[in-house]
Short mmCIF file of C-alpha atoms in Angstrom, two decimals:
data_model
loop_
_atom_site.label_atom_id
_atom_site.label_comp_id
_atom_site.label_asym_id
_atom_site.label_seq_id
_atom_site.Cartn_x
_atom_site.Cartn_y
_atom_site.Cartn_z
CA MET A 1 0.00 0.00 0.00
CA VAL A 2 1.54 3.31 -1.11
CA THR A 3 2.04 5.90 1.62
CA LYS A 4 2.28 9.61 0.81
CA ARG A 5 4.15 11.86 3.23
CA THR A 6 3.94 15.64 3.42
CA GLU A 7 6.51 18.29 4.21
CA HIS A 8 7.33 18.78 7.90
CA ILE A 9 6.61 21.70 10.24
CA LYS A 10 9.27 22.36 12.87
CA ILE A 11 8.04 24.10 16.03
CA ALA A 12 9.83 25.04 19.26
CA ASN A 13 8.47 26.75 22.36
CA HIS A 14 11.71 28.51 23.27
CA VAL A 15 14.16 30.87 21.62
CA PHE A 16 17.36 29.21 20.43
CA ARG A 17 20.68 30.65 21.42
CA GLU A 18 23.22 31.04 18.62
CA ASP A 19 25.34 28.20 20.01
CA GLU A 20 22.33 25.88 19.84
CA MET A 21 21.55 26.57 16.19
CA ASN A 22 22.78 24.51 13.27
CA MET A 23 22.62 26.71 10.20
CA GLU A 24 22.06 23.66 7.99
CA ASP A 25 18.87 22.71 9.85
CA GLU A 26 15.45 23.95 8.84
CA PRO A 27 14.39 26.89 11.04
CA PHE A 28 11.95 26.30 13.89
CA MET A 29 8.84 28.41 14.23
CA GLU A 30 8.38 29.61 17.77
CA MET A 31 5.20 28.49 19.53
CA GLY A 32 3.74 31.34 21.54
CA MET A 33 0.84 33.72 21.85
CA ASP A 34 2.04 35.88 18.94
CA LYS A 35 -0.78 35.71 16.38
CA GLN A 36 1.58 36.26 13.46
CA VAL A 37 3.65 33.22 14.46
CA ASP A 38 0.52 31.13 14.93
CA LYS A 39 -0.67 32.22 11.50
CA GLN A 40 2.54 30.94 9.93
CA ILE A 41 2.12 27.59 11.64
CA PHE A 42 -1.43 27.14 10.38
CA GLU A 43 -0.53 28.32 6.89
CA SER A 44 2.11 25.59 6.83
CA ALA A 45 -0.51 23.07 7.96
CA GLU A 46 -2.78 24.14 5.10
CA ARG A 47 0.03 23.47 2.65
CA MET A 48 0.62 20.03 4.13
CA ILE A 49 -3.06 19.13 3.92
CA GLY A 50 -3.10 20.32 0.32
CA GLU A 51 -0.38 17.77 -0.47
CA LEU A 52 -2.64 14.93 0.73
CA ASP A 53 -5.19 15.30 -2.10
CA VAL A 54 -8.27 14.78 0.09
CA SER A 55 -11.83 16.09 -0.20
CA GLY A 56 -13.06 19.28 1.47
CA LYS A 57 -14.67 17.56 4.47
CA ASN A 58 -11.58 15.40 5.07
CA ALA A 59 -9.35 18.47 4.77
CA LEU A 60 -11.47 20.34 7.34
CA ARG A 61 -11.27 17.45 9.79
CA LEU A 62 -7.53 17.08 9.34
CA ARG A 63 -7.20 20.80 10.02
CA LEU A 64 -9.19 20.42 13.24
CA LEU A 65 -6.97 17.54 14.35
CA PHE A 66 -3.92 19.70 13.71
CA GLU A 67 -5.42 22.50 15.81
CA GLU A 68 -6.03 20.05 18.65
CA MET A 69 -2.41 18.89 18.52
CA VAL A 70 -1.18 22.50 18.54
CA THR A 71 -3.38 23.26 21.56
CA MET A 72 -1.77 20.34 23.39
CA LEU A 73 1.71 21.59 22.51
CA GLN A 74 0.88 25.10 23.70
CA SER A 75 -0.06 23.75 27.12
CA LEU A 76 3.22 21.87 27.70
CA THR A 77 5.45 23.33 30.38
CA THR A 78 8.60 21.58 29.19
CA TYR A 79 10.80 23.09 26.50
CA TYR A 80 10.66 21.14 23.25
CA GLU A 81 11.50 21.09 19.57
CA ALA A 82 8.77 19.33 17.58
CA ASP A 83 8.51 17.94 14.08
CA ILE A 84 4.95 17.57 12.68
CA TRP A 85 3.82 16.00 9.41
CA TYR A 86 0.99 14.04 7.77
CA SER A 87 1.02 10.75 5.93
CA ARG A 88 -1.78 8.98 4.09
CA ASN A 89 -2.64 5.81 2.24
CA GLU A 90 -5.85 4.83 0.49
CA LYS A 91 -7.90 4.50 3.68
CA GLU A 92 -6.25 6.57 6.40
CA CYS A 93 -4.43 9.81 7.12
CA LYS A 94 -2.06 10.08 10.07
CA LEU A 95 -0.87 13.21 11.83
CA HIS A 96 2.57 12.61 13.35
CA LEU A 97 4.42 14.41 16.12
CA SER A 98 8.02 13.73 17.10
CA ALA A 99 9.48 16.03 19.74
CA ASP A 100 12.62 16.33 21.83
CA ALA A 101 11.85 17.56 25.34
CA HIS A 102 14.28 19.31 27.66
CA VAL A 103 13.76 18.41 31.31
CA ASP A 104 16.67 19.70 33.39
CA ALA A 105 16.76 20.07 37.18
CA SER A 106 15.00 23.47 37.06
CA MET A 107 12.27 22.15 34.76
CA LYS A 108 11.74 19.10 36.98
CA ARG A 109 11.24 21.41 39.94
CA THR A 110 8.65 23.38 37.96
CA LEU A 111 6.81 20.20 36.94
CA ILE A 112 6.83 18.90 40.53
CA ASP A 113 5.43 22.21 41.78
CA ILE A 114 2.68 22.12 39.15
CA SER A 115 1.73 18.51 39.92
CA SER A 116 1.69 19.35 43.66
CA ASP A 117 -0.77 22.18 43.09
CA LYS A 118 -4.22 20.55 43.01
CA SER A 119 -5.68 23.48 41.07
CA ASN A 120 -3.24 22.73 38.22
CA LEU A 121 -3.32 18.94 38.46
CA PHE A 122 -5.52 18.42 35.41
CA ARG A 123 -5.72 20.42 32.21
CA LYS A 124 -9.04 20.61 30.43
CA GLY A 125 -10.21 18.08 27.85
CA ILE A 126 -8.69 14.94 26.35
CA MET A 127 -5.71 16.78 24.90
CA GLY A 128 -5.09 18.40 28.28
CA ARG A 129 -5.08 15.01 29.94
CA ILE A 130 -2.63 13.76 27.30
CA ALA A 131 -0.38 16.76 28.03
CA ASP A 132 -0.51 15.90 31.75
CA THR A 133 0.38 12.30 30.97
CA ILE A 134 3.32 13.28 28.74
CA GLU A 135 4.84 15.62 31.31
CA ASN A 136 4.41 13.15 34.15
CA ALA A 137 6.00 10.41 32.04
CA LEU A 138 8.95 12.70 31.24
CA LEU A 139 9.32 13.53 34.91
CA HIS A 140 8.96 9.94 36.21
CA TYR A 141 10.35 7.94 33.28
CA ASP A 142 12.55 5.76 35.50
CA GLU A 143 9.58 4.83 37.69
CA VAL A 144 7.49 3.97 34.63
CA MET A 145 10.22 1.59 33.45
CA LYS A 146 10.38 -0.15 36.83
CA CYS A 147 6.63 -0.58 37.29
CA GLN A 148 5.50 -3.79 35.57
CA ASN A 149 2.35 -5.86 35.82
CA GLY A 150 1.99 -9.62 35.45
CA PHE A 151 1.97 -9.37 31.66
CA GLY A 152 5.35 -7.63 31.56
CA ILE A 153 3.78 -4.34 30.48
CA ASN A 154 4.86 -1.16 32.20
CA THR A 155 1.82 0.51 33.75
CA MET A 156 1.26 3.53 35.96
CA VAL A 157 -1.64 5.91 36.40
CA TYR A 158 -1.01 9.60 35.68
CA GLY A 159 -3.87 12.06 35.95
CA GLY A 160 -6.46 9.32 35.47
CA LEU A 161 -4.72 7.85 32.42
CA ASP A 162 -2.90 4.51 32.41
CA VAL A 163 0.68 4.78 31.22
CA VAL A 164 1.35 1.59 29.29
CA ASP A 165 4.71 0.42 27.89
CA ALA A 166 7.86 2.46 27.51
CA ASN A 167 6.99 3.41 23.95
CA VAL A 168 3.18 3.63 23.88
CA ILE A 169 1.95 5.11 27.14
CA TRP A 170 -1.62 5.87 26.06
CA SER A 171 -4.07 5.17 23.25
CA LEU A 172 -7.53 6.57 22.67
CA HIS A 173 -9.04 3.16 21.85
CA SER A 174 -7.78 1.57 25.08
CA TYR A 175 -8.81 4.62 27.08
CA LYS A 176 -12.38 4.46 25.74
CA ASN A 177 -12.56 0.74 26.54
CA ARG A 178 -11.39 1.30 30.11
CA ILE A 179 -13.95 4.04 30.64
CA GLN A 180 -16.75 1.81 29.32
CA ASP A 181 -15.70 -1.05 31.60
CA ALA A 182 -15.28 1.16 34.67
CA GLU A 183 -17.79 1.55 37.45
CA ILE A 184 -19.78 4.70 36.75
CA ASP A 185 -19.31 7.43 39.36
CA SER A 186 -19.05 11.21 39.24
CA ASP A 187 -15.43 11.15 38.03
CA TYR A 188 -16.11 8.69 35.21
CA SER A 189 -19.30 10.50 34.26
CA GLU A 190 -17.23 13.65 33.83
CA ILE A 191 -14.73 11.79 31.64
CA THR A 192 -17.52 10.23 29.56
CA ASP A 193 -19.02 13.67 29.00
CA GLU A 194 -15.55 14.95 28.10
CA LEU A 195 -15.18 12.21 25.48
CA GLU A 196 -18.59 12.92 23.96
CA LYS A 197 -17.79 16.62 23.56
CA SER A 198 -14.19 16.17 22.41
CA ILE A 199 -13.44 17.09 18.79
CA ILE A 200 -10.45 14.80 18.62
CA ALA A 201 -12.18 11.86 20.32
CA ASN A 202 -14.99 12.05 17.77
CA LEU A 203 -12.83 12.55 14.68
CA ALA A 204 -9.83 10.33 15.37
CA LYS A 205 -9.95 6.60 14.74
CA ASP A 206 -7.21 6.25 17.36
CA ILE A 207 -4.39 8.18 19.01
CA PHE A 208 -1.08 6.73 20.15
CA VAL A 209 1.17 8.60 22.57
CA GLY A 210 4.66 7.48 23.50
CA VAL A 211 7.44 8.76 25.74
CA THR A 212 10.94 7.31 25.81
CA GLU A 213 13.27 9.25 28.11
CA ASN A 214 13.17 12.76 26.56
CA LYS A 215 11.48 11.78 23.28
CA ILE A 216 7.76 12.38 22.70
CA ASN A 217 5.91 10.65 19.88
CA MET A 218 2.25 11.03 19.00
CA THR A 219 0.21 9.70 16.08
CA ILE A 220 -3.41 10.65 15.38
CA ILE A 221 -5.10 8.25 12.98
CA TYR A 222 -7.97 9.54 10.85
CA GLU A 223 -10.11 7.32 8.62
CA ILE A 224 -10.80 8.93 5.22
CA ILE A 225 -14.51 9.26 4.42
#
């Protein structure tokens, strides 16, 4: 099955020093609140989607998925450099994220302070919960590796989400199944309502999130209609 891949968008949420920059590398667009910068990012996404040769409705949905991913990136506390691109075959389009995170001693202290503050424990929505899971996995990667269940799969609960395996710590499909199988109480009712209202949970066929040491990987799978 032939797979088509688009150009890549490179995004960072910090300003590079001159000694960090490789002049041969493609420049990173800075992720921030500056509307002009955001406009450049979304214009690049439009070009990528145009390369996929999909219908108008599919293009709109792929744009919405990109916006959801960008929202998640904007909420991350850690410094990162991210690479984003699409791929597609006859039946599916995938939105890929590969990012290098920087978690030094100062950043770990910030993350610990945030996780200790109950008012900041959970971000809003599915993408917010994924962001919480990513940052907790970056912070506690060694503990994740040590925590194994009887099946030899690394598992730990972060912000209500099971962290599974060193490479894939969360998937939308598994998450939905666990919610359906869980005893219904106020917390799970809130999560169920969150899923029903979530753009990404309704549009994506599945989402895979992985963290390995300081590397973040995320793939959103969309079924072409």
